[in-house]
XYZ file of C-alpha atoms in Angstrom:
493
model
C -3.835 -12.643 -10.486
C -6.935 -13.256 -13.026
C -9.825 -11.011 -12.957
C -13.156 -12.389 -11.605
C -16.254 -10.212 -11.777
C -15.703 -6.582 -12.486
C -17.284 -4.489 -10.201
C -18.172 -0.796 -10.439
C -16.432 1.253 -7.897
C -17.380 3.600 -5.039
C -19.385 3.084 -1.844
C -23.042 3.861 -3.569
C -22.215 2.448 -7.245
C -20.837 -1.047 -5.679
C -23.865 -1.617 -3.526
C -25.844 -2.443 -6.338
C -23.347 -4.953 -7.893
C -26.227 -7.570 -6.984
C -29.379 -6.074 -8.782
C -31.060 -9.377 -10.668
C -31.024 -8.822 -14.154
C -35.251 -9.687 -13.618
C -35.232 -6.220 -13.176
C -35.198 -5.081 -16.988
C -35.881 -7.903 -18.830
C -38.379 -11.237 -18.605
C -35.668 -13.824 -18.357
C -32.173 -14.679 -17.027
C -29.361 -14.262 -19.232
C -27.626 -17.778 -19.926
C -24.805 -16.713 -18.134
C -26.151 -14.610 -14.935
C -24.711 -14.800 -11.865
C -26.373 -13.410 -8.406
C -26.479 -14.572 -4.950
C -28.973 -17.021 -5.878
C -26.912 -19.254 -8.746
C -23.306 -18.364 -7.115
C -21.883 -19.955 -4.223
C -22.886 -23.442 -4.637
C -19.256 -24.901 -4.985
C -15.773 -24.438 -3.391
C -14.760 -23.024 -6.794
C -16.983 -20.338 -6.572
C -15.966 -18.978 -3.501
C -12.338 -19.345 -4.738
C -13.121 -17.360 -7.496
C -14.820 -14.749 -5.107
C -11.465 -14.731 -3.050
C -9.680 -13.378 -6.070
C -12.222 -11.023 -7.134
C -11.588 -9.366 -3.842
C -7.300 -9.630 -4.102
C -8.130 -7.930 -7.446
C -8.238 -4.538 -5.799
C -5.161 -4.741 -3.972
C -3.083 -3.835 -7.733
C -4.559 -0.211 -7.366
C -1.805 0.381 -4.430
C 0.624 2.652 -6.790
C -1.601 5.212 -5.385
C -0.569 4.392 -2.053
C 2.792 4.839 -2.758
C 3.038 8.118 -4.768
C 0.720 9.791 -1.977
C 2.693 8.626 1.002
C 6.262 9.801 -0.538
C 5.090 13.084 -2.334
C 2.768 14.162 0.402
C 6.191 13.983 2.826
C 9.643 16.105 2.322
C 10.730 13.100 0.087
C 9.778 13.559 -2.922
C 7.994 15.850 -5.406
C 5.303 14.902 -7.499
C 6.880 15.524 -11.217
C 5.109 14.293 -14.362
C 4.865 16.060 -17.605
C 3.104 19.483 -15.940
C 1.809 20.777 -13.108
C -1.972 19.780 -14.241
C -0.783 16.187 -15.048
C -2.276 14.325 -12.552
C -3.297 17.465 -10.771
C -4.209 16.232 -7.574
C -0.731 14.728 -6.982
C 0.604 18.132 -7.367
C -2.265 19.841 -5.099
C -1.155 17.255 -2.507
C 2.688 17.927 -3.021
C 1.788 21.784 -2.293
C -1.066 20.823 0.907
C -3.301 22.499 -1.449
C -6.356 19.149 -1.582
C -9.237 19.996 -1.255
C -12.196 17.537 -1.464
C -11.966 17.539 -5.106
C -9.004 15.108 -6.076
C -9.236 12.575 -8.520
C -6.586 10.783 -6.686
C -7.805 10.727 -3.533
C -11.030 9.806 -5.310
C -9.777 6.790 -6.773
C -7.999 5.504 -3.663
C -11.333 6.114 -2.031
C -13.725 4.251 -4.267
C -11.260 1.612 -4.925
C -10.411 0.581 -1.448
C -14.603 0.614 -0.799
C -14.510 -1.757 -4.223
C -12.403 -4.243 -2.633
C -14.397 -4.266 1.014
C -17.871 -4.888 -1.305
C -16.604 -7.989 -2.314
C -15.057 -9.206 0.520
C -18.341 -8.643 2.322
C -20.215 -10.574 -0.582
C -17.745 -13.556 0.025
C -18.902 -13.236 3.926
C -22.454 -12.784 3.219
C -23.084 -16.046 1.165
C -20.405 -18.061 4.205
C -22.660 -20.158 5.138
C -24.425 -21.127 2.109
C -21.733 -24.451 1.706
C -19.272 -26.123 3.893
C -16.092 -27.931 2.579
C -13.032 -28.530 3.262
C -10.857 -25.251 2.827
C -13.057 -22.816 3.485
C -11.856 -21.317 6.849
C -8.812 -20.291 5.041
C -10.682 -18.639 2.205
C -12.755 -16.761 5.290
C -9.531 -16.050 6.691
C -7.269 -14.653 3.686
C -10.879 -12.504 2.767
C -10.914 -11.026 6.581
C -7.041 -10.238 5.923
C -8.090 -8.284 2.842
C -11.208 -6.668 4.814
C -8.659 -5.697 7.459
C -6.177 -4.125 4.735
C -8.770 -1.918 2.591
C -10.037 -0.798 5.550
C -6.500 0.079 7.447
C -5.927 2.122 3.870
C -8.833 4.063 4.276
C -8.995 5.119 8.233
C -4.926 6.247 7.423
C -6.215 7.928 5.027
C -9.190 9.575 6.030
C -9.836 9.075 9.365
C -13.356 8.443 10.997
C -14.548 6.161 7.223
C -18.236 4.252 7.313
C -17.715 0.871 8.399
C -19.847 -1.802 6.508
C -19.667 -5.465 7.485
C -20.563 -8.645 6.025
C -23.416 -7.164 3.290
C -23.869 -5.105 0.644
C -26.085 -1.534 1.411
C -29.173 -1.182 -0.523
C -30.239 2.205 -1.588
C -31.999 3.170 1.447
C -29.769 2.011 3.423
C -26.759 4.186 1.992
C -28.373 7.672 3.045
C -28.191 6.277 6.891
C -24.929 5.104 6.821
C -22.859 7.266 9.387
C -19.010 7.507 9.016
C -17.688 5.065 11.734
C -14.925 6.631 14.138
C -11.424 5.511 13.454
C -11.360 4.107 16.818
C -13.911 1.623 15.848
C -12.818 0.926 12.212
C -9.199 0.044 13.941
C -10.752 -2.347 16.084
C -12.694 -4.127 13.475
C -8.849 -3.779 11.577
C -7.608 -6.426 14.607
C -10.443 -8.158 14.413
C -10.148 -9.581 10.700
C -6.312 -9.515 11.412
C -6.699 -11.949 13.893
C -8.684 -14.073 12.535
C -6.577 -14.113 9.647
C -3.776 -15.101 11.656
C -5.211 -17.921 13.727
C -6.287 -19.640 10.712
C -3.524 -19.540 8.745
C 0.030 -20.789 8.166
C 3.645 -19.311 7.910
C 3.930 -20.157 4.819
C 1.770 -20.869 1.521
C 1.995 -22.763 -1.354
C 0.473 -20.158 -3.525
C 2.593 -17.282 -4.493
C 0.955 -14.205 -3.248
C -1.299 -15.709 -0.835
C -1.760 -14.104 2.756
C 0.184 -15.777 5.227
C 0.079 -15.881 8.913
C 3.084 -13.583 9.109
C 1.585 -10.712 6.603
C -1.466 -10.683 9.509
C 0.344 -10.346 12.340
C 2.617 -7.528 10.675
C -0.381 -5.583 9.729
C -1.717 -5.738 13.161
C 1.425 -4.711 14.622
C 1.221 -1.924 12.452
C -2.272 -1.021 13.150
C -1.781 -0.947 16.676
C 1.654 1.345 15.995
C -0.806 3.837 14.294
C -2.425 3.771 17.550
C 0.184 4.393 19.458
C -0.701 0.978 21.234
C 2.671 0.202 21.665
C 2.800 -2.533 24.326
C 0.319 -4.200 21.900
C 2.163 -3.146 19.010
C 5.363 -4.700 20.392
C 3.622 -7.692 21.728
C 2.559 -8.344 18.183
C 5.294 -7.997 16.270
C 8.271 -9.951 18.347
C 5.488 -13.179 17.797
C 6.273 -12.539 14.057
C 10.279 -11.672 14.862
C 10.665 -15.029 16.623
C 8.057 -17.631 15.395
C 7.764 -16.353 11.532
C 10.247 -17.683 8.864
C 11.540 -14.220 8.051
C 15.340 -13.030 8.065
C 17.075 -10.651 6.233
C 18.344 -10.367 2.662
C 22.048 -10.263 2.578
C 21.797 -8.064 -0.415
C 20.043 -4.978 -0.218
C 21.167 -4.395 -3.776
C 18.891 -6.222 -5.814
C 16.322 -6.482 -2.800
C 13.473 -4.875 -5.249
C 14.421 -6.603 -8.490
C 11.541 -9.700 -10.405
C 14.548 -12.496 -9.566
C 14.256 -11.595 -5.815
C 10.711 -11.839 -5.423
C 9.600 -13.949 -2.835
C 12.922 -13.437 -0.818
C 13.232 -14.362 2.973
C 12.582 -10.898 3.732
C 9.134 -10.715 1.948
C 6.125 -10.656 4.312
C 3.661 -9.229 2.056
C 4.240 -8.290 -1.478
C 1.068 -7.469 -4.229
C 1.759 -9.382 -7.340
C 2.170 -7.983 -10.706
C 2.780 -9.382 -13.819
C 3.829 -7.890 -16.876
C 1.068 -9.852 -19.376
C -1.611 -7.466 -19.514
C -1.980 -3.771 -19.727
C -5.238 -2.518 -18.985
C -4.996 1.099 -19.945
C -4.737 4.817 -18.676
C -8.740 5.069 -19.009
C -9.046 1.975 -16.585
C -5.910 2.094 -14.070
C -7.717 -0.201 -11.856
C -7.804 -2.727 -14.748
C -4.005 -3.000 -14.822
C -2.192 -6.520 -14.090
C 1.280 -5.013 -14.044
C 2.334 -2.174 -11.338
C 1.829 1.210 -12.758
C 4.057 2.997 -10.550
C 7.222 1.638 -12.124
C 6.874 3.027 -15.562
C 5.249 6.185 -14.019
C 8.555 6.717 -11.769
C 10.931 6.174 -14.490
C 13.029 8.256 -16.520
C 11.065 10.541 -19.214
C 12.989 10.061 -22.558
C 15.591 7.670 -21.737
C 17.930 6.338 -23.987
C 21.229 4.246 -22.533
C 21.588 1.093 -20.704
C 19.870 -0.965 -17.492
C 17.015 1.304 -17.415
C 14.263 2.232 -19.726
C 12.277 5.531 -20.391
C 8.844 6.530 -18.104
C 6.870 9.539 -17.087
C 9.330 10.831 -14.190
C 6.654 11.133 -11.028
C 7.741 10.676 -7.460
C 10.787 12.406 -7.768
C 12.873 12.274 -4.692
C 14.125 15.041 -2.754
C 17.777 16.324 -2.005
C 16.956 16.840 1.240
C 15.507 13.110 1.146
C 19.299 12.371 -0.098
C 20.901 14.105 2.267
C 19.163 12.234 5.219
C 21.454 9.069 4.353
C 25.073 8.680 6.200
C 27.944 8.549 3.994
C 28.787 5.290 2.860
C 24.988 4.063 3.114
C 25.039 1.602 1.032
C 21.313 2.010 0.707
C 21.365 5.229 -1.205
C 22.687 4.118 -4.445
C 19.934 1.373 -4.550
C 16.988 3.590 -3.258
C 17.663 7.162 -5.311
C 19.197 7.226 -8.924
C 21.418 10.304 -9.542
C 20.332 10.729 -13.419
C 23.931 12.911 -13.915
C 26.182 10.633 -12.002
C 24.769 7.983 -13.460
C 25.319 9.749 -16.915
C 28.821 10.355 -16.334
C 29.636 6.582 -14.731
C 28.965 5.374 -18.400
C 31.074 7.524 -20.528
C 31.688 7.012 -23.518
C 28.527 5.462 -23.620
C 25.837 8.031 -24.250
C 22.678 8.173 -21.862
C 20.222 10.778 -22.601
C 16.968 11.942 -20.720
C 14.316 14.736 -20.596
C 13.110 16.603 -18.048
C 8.896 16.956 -17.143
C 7.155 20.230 -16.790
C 6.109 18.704 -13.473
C 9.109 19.563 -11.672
C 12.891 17.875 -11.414
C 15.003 17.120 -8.659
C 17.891 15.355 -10.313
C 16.544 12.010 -8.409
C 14.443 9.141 -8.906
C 12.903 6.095 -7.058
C 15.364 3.631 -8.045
C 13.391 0.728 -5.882
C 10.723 0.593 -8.240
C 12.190 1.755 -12.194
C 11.939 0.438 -15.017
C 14.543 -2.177 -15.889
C 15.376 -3.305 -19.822
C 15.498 -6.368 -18.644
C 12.315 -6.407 -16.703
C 9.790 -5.064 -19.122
C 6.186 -5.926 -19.738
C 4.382 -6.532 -22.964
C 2.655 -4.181 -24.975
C 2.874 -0.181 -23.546
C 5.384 -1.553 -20.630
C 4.464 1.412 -18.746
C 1.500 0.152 -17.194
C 2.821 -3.620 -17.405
C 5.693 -3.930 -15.052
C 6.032 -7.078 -13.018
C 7.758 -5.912 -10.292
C 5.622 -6.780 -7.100
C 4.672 -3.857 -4.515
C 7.011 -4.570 -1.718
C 4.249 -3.631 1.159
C 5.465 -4.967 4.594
C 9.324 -6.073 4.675
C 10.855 -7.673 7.786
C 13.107 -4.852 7.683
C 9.986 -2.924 8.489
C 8.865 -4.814 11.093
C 11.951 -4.909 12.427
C 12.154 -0.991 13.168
C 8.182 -0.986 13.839
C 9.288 -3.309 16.877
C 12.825 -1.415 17.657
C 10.066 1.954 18.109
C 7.333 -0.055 19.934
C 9.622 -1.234 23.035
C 11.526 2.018 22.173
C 8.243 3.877 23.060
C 6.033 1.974 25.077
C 5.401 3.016 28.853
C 7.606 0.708 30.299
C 10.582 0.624 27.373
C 12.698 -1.929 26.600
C 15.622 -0.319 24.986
C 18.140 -3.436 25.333
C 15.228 -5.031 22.753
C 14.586 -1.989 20.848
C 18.776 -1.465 19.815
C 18.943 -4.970 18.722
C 16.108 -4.945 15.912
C 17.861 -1.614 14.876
C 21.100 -2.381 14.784
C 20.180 -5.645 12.968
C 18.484 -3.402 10.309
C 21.880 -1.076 10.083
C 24.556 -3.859 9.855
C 22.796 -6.331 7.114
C 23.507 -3.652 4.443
C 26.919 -3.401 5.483
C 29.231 -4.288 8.330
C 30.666 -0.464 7.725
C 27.529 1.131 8.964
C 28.487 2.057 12.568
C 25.437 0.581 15.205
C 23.813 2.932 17.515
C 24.362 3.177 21.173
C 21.478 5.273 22.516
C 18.368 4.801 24.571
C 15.136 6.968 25.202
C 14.269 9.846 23.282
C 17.704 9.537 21.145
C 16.988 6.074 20.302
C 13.425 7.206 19.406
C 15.073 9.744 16.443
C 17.408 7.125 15.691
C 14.697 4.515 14.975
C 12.927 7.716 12.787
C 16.183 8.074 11.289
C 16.535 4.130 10.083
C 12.912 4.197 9.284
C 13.601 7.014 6.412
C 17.064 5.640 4.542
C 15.646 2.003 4.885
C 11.881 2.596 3.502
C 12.919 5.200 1.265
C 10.533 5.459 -1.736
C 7.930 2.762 -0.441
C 5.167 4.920 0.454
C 5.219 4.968 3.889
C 7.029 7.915 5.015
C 4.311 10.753 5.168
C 2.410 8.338 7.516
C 5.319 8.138 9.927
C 5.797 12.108 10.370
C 1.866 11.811 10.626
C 1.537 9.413 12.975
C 4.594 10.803 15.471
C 3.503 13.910 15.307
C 6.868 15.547 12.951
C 4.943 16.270 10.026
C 4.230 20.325 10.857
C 8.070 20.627 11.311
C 9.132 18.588 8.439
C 6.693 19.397 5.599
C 5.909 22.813 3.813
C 2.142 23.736 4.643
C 1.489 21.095 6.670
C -1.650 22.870 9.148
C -1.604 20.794 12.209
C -5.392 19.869 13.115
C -6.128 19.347 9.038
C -3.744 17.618 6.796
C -3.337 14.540 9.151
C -5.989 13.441 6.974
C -6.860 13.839 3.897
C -10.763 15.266 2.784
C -13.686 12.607 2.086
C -14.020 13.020 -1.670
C -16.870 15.247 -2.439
C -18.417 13.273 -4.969
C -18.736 10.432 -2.821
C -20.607 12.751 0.277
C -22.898 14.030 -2.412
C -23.328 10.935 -3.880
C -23.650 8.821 -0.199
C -26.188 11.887 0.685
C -25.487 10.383 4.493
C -24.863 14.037 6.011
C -21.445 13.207 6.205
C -19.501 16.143 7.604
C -16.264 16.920 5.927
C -12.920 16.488 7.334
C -11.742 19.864 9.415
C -10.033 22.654 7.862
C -11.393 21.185 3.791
C-alpha cells in the first residue's frame, strides 16, 4: 500500500493537517493541496482512501501489547530499558508515560483524522464508486476506533471533521458505550455496501465488517447480537478452513480461504526505527525473531514477544498447533544435528520460546535492513476466530445454544487434525473449553490479554493485574496535557 499525504500524528497535531499554506507566505505553492484544490475527482478521493489504510501497518503494536500484557509471553529485547514501556507493561507497572502506548494512541487518532477528512469533503462530487470508498473509509473509522476504546476505554469521539484549536480544549472523552455504538454504526454501513469478495488484494470486504461487529458486540458482552452477527458471516460469507494449519501464516498462503481480514505488508521499503509508522513491511516479524541466528529456515531478529512455558503448557499433547505457533530454539537446535544452529540470548529476558506465526523466514526476507521489511501480512480476524467468537456467543448468551456453540468448536479442533479428540460439554464447561480453544488456536496474534480482559480471568491469570485499573490502559499524558480538555485519567494511573 503506497503512501498518500503524510500526516503528523496525535489528536491536537493532526487537527491542523489543513492549515492553508496563505498563512506564512503570499502565494500557493505549485503543488498545495487543501480542502479547496482536493476532492474534485474520483482519483482524489481514492487516493484519500489509502491515506487513511496507511495507518493500519502500525498494528505490530497491537500485537506485542495484547500477548506480553497476558501470561503468554514476555516482552524480551536486548534489555530491560529497550523499549521500556513493553517491559513496564509485561510487569503492570504503565503508568501514563509509555511511549508505546503513546504511539498506539496518536497513531490510531492519525488514521480517524483522515478518514474524517475523506467524510468531510463527501459531498463535494458524485460518481460512480463512491459509496464503496464511503463504505471501506467507515470500516476503517470503525477499526481505529474499536483499537482505541479496547484500549483505553471512555476515548473522545470525533466525527466527520477535523477540530480546530478551540475546539480541542472542549472536546470531552466520549464513554465507551457511545464510541461502541458509533463502532456498529460504520460497521454496518460498511457491510451493506459492500461485497464478499474484492478484486483488490487487501480491500475491506463485507465479511471483515461483519466479523468486526461480531466482535465488538462480544466485547460487550452483547452476545445474542454478537451471535446473530457472526453465524450471517459463518453461513453467507465465502470462508472455510485451511486444511493446513502448518503453513497457515507463511507469504504463499496469503489470501487463503480462511483470511477475513489481513493488513498488507510488503517487503520493498523500510522506513526506519526513527519513523516506525513509515514502515511498508511488518515490523513485528524481525522484532520477534531470533537474536543472532545463524542455521537454516529462519533468520536472525531482536527476540521480543517471547512466549511463555506456561503459554506451552496450555496445548494438549499431540496439538498439532504447537509446533507451528511456539519455536523451541533447543529442540529445534538439536533436530538439525550435525548441522550447526547458533543464537544469542537478549538482556530483555528468555523463555526458550518464540512466536513462530510471525518469524523471520530466509526465504521470506525483505530488502534492505529486513527487519523492518517483512512481507508477511498481519493475520487480524481468521475464520477460525470467528468461529470460536460464535461457539462463546450462543455458548453464553441468555438463552444458549450449546448444540450450535459445540459445532463451531469442534470444527476449529478437528481441521488441525482428526487426532484431536472433540469436546462433549455444555454450559459453564463448554464456556472454559471455548477459552481453552481460543488460547492454543490464536496463540501469538495479539488477542489474548483482551480475552482474560474482557471475561473477567485476567486478575487470576496475570501477575499484578489490579482489578478496577489495568482493564485499561492510562490516556497518555502527553496527549491530556497537550488536548488541555480536563480529561481525567484512567483509575488507579
Amino acid at each position: 500500500m503506497k503512501k498518500f499525504i503524510r500526516i503528523s500524528l496525535g489528536v491536537v497535531v493532526a487537527s491542523f493537517m489543513a492549515i492553508s499554506c496563505d498563512d506564512y507566505v503570499d502565494i500557493d505553492p505549485q503543488y498545495a493541496q487543501d480542502a479547496d484544490n482536493y476532492f474534485l475527482s474520483p482519483s482524489d478521493y481514492d487516493k484519500a482512501l489509502t491515506g487513511a489504510y496507511d495507518l493500519m501497518q502500525t498494528s505490530y503494536l497491537d500485537m506485542w501489547i495484547g500477548e506480553i500484557a497476558s501470561d503468554n509471553s514476555i516482552a524480551g529485547g536486548e534489555s530491560v530499558t529497550d523499549s521500556e514501556g513493553l517491559h513496564q507493561i509485561d510487569n503492570m507497572s504503565h503508568g501514563g508515560v509509555n511511549n508505546e502506548l503513546r504511539s498506539l494512541f496518536r497513531w490510531m487518532y492519525a488514521g480517524i483524522t483522515r478518514v474524517n477528512y475523506i467524510f468531510e469533503n463527501k459531498d463535494k462530487l458524485e460518481f460512480d464508486g463512491k459509496t464503496r470508498i464511503l463504505a471501506e473509509a467507515s470500516f476503517l473509522r470503525g477499526y481505529y476506533y474499536f483499537e482505541l476504546v479496547k484500549f483505553f476505554g471512555d476515548v473522545p469521539l470525533v466525527l466527520d471533521k477535523r477540530l480546530s484549536a478551540s475546539e480541542i480544549s472542549a472536546q470531552p472523552r466520549t464513554p465507551a458505550s457511545d464510541v461502541y455504538a458509533q463502532i456498529v454504526k460504520d460497521l454496518q454501513f460498511a457491510a451493506d455496501n459492500l461485497g464478499w469478495t474484492t478484486s483488490t488484494k487487501g480491500r475491506i470486504t463485507k465479511g471483515a465488517a461483519l466479523s468486526l461487529m461480531g466482535k465488538a458486540y462480544l466485547y460487550q458482552n452483547k452476545f445474542a447480537e454478537a451471535a446473530q452477527t457472526l453465524d450471517k458471516v459463518i453461513d453467507e460469507g465465502p470462508y472455510t478452513l485451511s486444511t493446513d494449519f502448518s503453513t497457515l501464516f507463511r507469504v504463499a498462503s496469503e489470501g487463503n480461504s480462511e483470511t477475513v481480514f489481513d493488513i498488507e505488508y510488503v517487503g520493498i521499503e523500510g522506513g526506519g526505527y526513527g519513523c516506525f509508522v513509515c514502515l511498508e513491511g511488518f515490523a513485528a516479524v524481525g522484532f520477534h525473531s531470533i537474536r543472532g541466528y545463524k542455521g537454516p529456515i529462519y533468520a536472525d531478529g531482536n527476540s521480543y514477544n517471547l512466549p511463555t512455558q506456561d503459554l506451552v503448557d496450555e496445548f494438549e499433547p499431540n496439538d498439532p498447533r504447537l509446533a507451528t505457533s511456539i519455536l523451541d530454539i533447543e529442540a529445534f537446535k538439536a533436530a538439525q544435528l550435525p548441522v550447526k544452529v547458533e543464537y544469542t540470548v537478549g538482556g530483555g529476558g528468555h523463555t526458550g520460546f518464540y512466536n513462530n506465526k510471525y518469524l523471520k523466514r530466509a526465504d521470506e526476507l525483505g530488502a534492505n535492513d529486513n527487519d523492518l521489511t517483512s512481507p508477511v501480512n498481519h493475520r487480524v480476524i481468521r475464520f477460525a476466530d470467528v468461529l470460536l467468537m460464535a461457539a462463546e456467543a450462543h455458548n453464553r448468551k441468555a438463552t444458549p445454544d450449546d448444540t450450535k456453540a459445540l459445532a463451531y468448536l469442534n470444527q476449529v479442533r478437528t481441521r488441525v487434525s482428526v487426532n484431536m479428540p472433540p469436546v462433549n460439554a455444555t454450559g459453564g464447561a463448554l464456556t472454559q473449553a471455548i477459552y481453552h480453544e481460543r488460547r492454543v488456536e490464536l496463540a501469538g496474534e495479539g488477542i489474548h490479554f483482551f480475552d482474560l480482559v474482557r471475561t473477567g480471568r485476567a486478575a487470576d491469570q496475570i501477575a499484578g493485574f489490579k482489578v478496577g485499573k489495568n482493564e485499561v490502559f492510562p490516556i497518555p499524558q502527553a496527549e491530556i496535557d497537550l488536548a488541555g480538555a480536563g480529561w481525567l485519567q484512567n483509575t488507579g494511573y
